[in-house]
Short mmCIF file of C-alpha atoms in Angstrom, two decimals:
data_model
loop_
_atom_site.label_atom_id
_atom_site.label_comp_id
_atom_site.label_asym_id
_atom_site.label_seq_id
_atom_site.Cartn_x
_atom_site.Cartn_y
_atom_site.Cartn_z
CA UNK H 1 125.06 82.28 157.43
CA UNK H 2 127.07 85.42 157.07
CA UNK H 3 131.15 85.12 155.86
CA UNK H 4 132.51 86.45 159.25
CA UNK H 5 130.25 84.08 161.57
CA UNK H 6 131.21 81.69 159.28
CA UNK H 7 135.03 82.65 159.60
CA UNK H 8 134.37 82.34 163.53
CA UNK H 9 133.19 78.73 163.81
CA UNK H 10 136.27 77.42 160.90
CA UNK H 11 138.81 79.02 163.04
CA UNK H 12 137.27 77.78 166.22
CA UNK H 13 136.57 73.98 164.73
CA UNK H 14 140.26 73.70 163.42
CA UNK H 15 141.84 74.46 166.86
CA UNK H 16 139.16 72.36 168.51
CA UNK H 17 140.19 70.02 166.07
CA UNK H 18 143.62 70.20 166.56
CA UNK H 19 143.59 70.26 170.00
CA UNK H 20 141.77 67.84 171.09
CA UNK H 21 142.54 65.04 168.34
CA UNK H 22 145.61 65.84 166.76
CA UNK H 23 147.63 67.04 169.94
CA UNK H 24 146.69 64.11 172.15
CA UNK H 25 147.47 61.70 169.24
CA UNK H 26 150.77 63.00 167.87
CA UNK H 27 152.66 64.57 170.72
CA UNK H 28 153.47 61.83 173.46
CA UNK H 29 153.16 62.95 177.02
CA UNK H 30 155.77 61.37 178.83
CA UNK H 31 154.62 59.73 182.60
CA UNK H 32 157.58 61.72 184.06
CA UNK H 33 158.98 65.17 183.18
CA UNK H 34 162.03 66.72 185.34
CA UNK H 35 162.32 69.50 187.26
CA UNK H 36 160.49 73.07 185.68
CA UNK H 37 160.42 71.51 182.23
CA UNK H 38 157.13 71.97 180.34
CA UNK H 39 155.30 68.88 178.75
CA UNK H 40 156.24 68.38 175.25
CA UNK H 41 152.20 69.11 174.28
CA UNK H 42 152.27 72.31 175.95
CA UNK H 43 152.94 74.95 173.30
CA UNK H 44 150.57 73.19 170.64
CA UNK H 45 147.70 73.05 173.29
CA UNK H 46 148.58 76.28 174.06
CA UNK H 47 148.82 77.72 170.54
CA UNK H 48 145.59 75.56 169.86
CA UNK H 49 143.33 76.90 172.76
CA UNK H 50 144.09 80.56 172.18
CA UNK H 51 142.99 79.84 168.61
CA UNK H 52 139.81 78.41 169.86
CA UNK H 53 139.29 81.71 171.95
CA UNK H 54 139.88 83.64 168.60
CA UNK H 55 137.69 81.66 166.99
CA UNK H 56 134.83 82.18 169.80
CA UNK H 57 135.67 85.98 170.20
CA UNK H 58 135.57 86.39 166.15
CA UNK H 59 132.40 84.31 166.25
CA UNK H 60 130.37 86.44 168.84
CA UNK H 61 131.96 89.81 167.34
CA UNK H 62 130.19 88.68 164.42
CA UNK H 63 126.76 87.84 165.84
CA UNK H 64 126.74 90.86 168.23
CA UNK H 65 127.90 93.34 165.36
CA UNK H 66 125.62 94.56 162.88
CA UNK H 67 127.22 93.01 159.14
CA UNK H 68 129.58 95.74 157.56
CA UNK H 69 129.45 96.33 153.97
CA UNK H 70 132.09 93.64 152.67
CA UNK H 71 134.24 95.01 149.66
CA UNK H 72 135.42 92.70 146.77
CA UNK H 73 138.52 90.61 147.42
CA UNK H 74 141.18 91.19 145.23
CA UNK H 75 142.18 88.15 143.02
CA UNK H 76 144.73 87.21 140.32
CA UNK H 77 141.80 86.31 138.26
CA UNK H 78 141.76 82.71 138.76
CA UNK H 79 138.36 81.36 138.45
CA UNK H 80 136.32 79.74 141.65
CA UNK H 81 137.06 76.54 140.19
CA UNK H 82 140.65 76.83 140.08
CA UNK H 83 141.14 78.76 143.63
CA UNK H 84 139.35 75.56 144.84
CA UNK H 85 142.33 73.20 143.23
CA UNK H 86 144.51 75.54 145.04
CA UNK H 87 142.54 75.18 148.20
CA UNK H 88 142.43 71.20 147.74
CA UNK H 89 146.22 71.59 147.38
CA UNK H 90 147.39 73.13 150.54
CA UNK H 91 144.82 70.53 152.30
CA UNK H 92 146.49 67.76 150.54
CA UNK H 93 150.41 69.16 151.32
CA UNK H 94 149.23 69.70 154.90
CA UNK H 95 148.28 65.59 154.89
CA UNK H 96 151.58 65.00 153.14
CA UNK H 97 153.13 67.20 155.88
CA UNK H 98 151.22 65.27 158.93
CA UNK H 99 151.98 61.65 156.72
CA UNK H 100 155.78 62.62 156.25
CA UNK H 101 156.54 63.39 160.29
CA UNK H 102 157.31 60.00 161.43
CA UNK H 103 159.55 59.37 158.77
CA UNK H 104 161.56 62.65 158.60
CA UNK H 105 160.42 64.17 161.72
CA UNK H 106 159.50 67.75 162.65
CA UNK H 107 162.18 69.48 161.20
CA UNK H 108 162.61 68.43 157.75
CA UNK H 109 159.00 67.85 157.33
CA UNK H 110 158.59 71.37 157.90
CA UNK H 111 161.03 72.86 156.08
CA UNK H 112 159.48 70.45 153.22
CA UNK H 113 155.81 72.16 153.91
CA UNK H 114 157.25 75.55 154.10
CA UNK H 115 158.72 75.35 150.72
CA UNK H 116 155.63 74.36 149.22
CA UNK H 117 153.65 76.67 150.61
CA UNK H 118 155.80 79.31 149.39
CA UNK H 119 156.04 78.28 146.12
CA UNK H 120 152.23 77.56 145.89
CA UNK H 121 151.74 81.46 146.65
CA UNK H 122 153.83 82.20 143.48
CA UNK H 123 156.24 84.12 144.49
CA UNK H 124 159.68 83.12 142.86
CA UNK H 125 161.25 86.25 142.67
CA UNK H 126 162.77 86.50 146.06
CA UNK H 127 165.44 83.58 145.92
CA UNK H 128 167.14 84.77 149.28
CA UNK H 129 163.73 85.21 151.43
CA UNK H 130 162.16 81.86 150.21
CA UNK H 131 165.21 79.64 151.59
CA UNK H 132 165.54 81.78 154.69
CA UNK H 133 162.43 81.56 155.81
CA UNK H 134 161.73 77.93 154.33
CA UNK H 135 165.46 76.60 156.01
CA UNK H 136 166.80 78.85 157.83
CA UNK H 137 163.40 79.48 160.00
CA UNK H 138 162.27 75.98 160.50
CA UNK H 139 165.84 75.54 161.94
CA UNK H 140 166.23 78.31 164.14
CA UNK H 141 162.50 77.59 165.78
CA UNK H 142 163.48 74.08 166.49
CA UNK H 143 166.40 75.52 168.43
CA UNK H 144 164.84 78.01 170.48
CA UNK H 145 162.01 75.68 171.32
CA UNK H 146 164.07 72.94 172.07
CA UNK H 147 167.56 74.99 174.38
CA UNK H 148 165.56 77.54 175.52
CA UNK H 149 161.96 75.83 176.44
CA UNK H 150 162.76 72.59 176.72
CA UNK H 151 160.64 71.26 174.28
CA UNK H 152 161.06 67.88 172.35
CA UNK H 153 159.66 67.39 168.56
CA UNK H 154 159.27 64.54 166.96
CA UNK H 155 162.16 62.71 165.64
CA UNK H 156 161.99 60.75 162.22
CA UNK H 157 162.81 57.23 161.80
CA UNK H 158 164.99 58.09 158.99
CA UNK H 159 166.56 61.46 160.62
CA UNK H 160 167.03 59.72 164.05
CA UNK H 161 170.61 58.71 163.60
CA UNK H 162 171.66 62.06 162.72
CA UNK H 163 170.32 63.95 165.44
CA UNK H 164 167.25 65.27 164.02
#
């Protein structure tokens, strides 16, 4: 199996995957929703199901296009063994990051996983950019999701009586 058919079916199994078993299991559907408002699980189905056509599309582009000459990706000469740890890493701050949502809830959760993430890329150098876009974006999302769309997040048992 060739990298980008294989690079088809990941993308396509992890929005299949988060479509149908993480969306229907984490974001409630509530039995009545007011006026124009959108359910609460539409953007992530949304989000998830144009992955899973991006997935598909990059799968068949793959099988119907003959296999281009792949050059060498460029590394910071870690060896396989450690670019796995990293790998095994971001899987296991993603399960923190799913673990830590009903107990913080959405927002600091993901300003929590942001962080990381940033840090595990190893830049350090940019002081300014890392807390604006670990903070200050997490924050500023919320808000336009939830004024403008209408959208509700989960709320944390610990970060419920402050708002958030």
């Amino acid at each position: 199996m060739s990298k980008p058919v294989l690079r088809g079916l990941v993308i396509a199994a992890f929005f299949a995957l988060t479509a149908f078993a993480l969306v229907p299991t984490f974001v409630p559907r509530p039995a009545f929703i007011p006026g124009f408002a959108p359910p609460p699980d539409m953007w992530p189905r949304t989000v998830s199901l144009i992955g899973i056509a991006l997935g598909l599309l990059a799968l068949c582009l793959a099988l119907t296009r003959p296999a281009a000459e792949e050059e060498p990706v460029e590394t910071d000469g870690s060896s396989p063994w450690r670019m796995g740890l990293r790998f095994a890493g971001l899987v296991g701050v993603f399960g923190l990051f799913l673990a830590m949502i009903p107990s913080l809830g959405f927002l600091l959760s993901t300003m929590a996983l942001t962080l990381v993430v940033v840090l595990m890329t190893g830049e350090r150098d940019h002081k300014l950019w890392i807390f604006l876009l670990s903070f200050v974006g997490p924050g500023l999302l919320l808000l336009f999701f939830t004024y403008s769309l209408g959208t509700q997040f989960p709320k944390g048992a610990l970060t419920k009586p402050f708002g958030f």
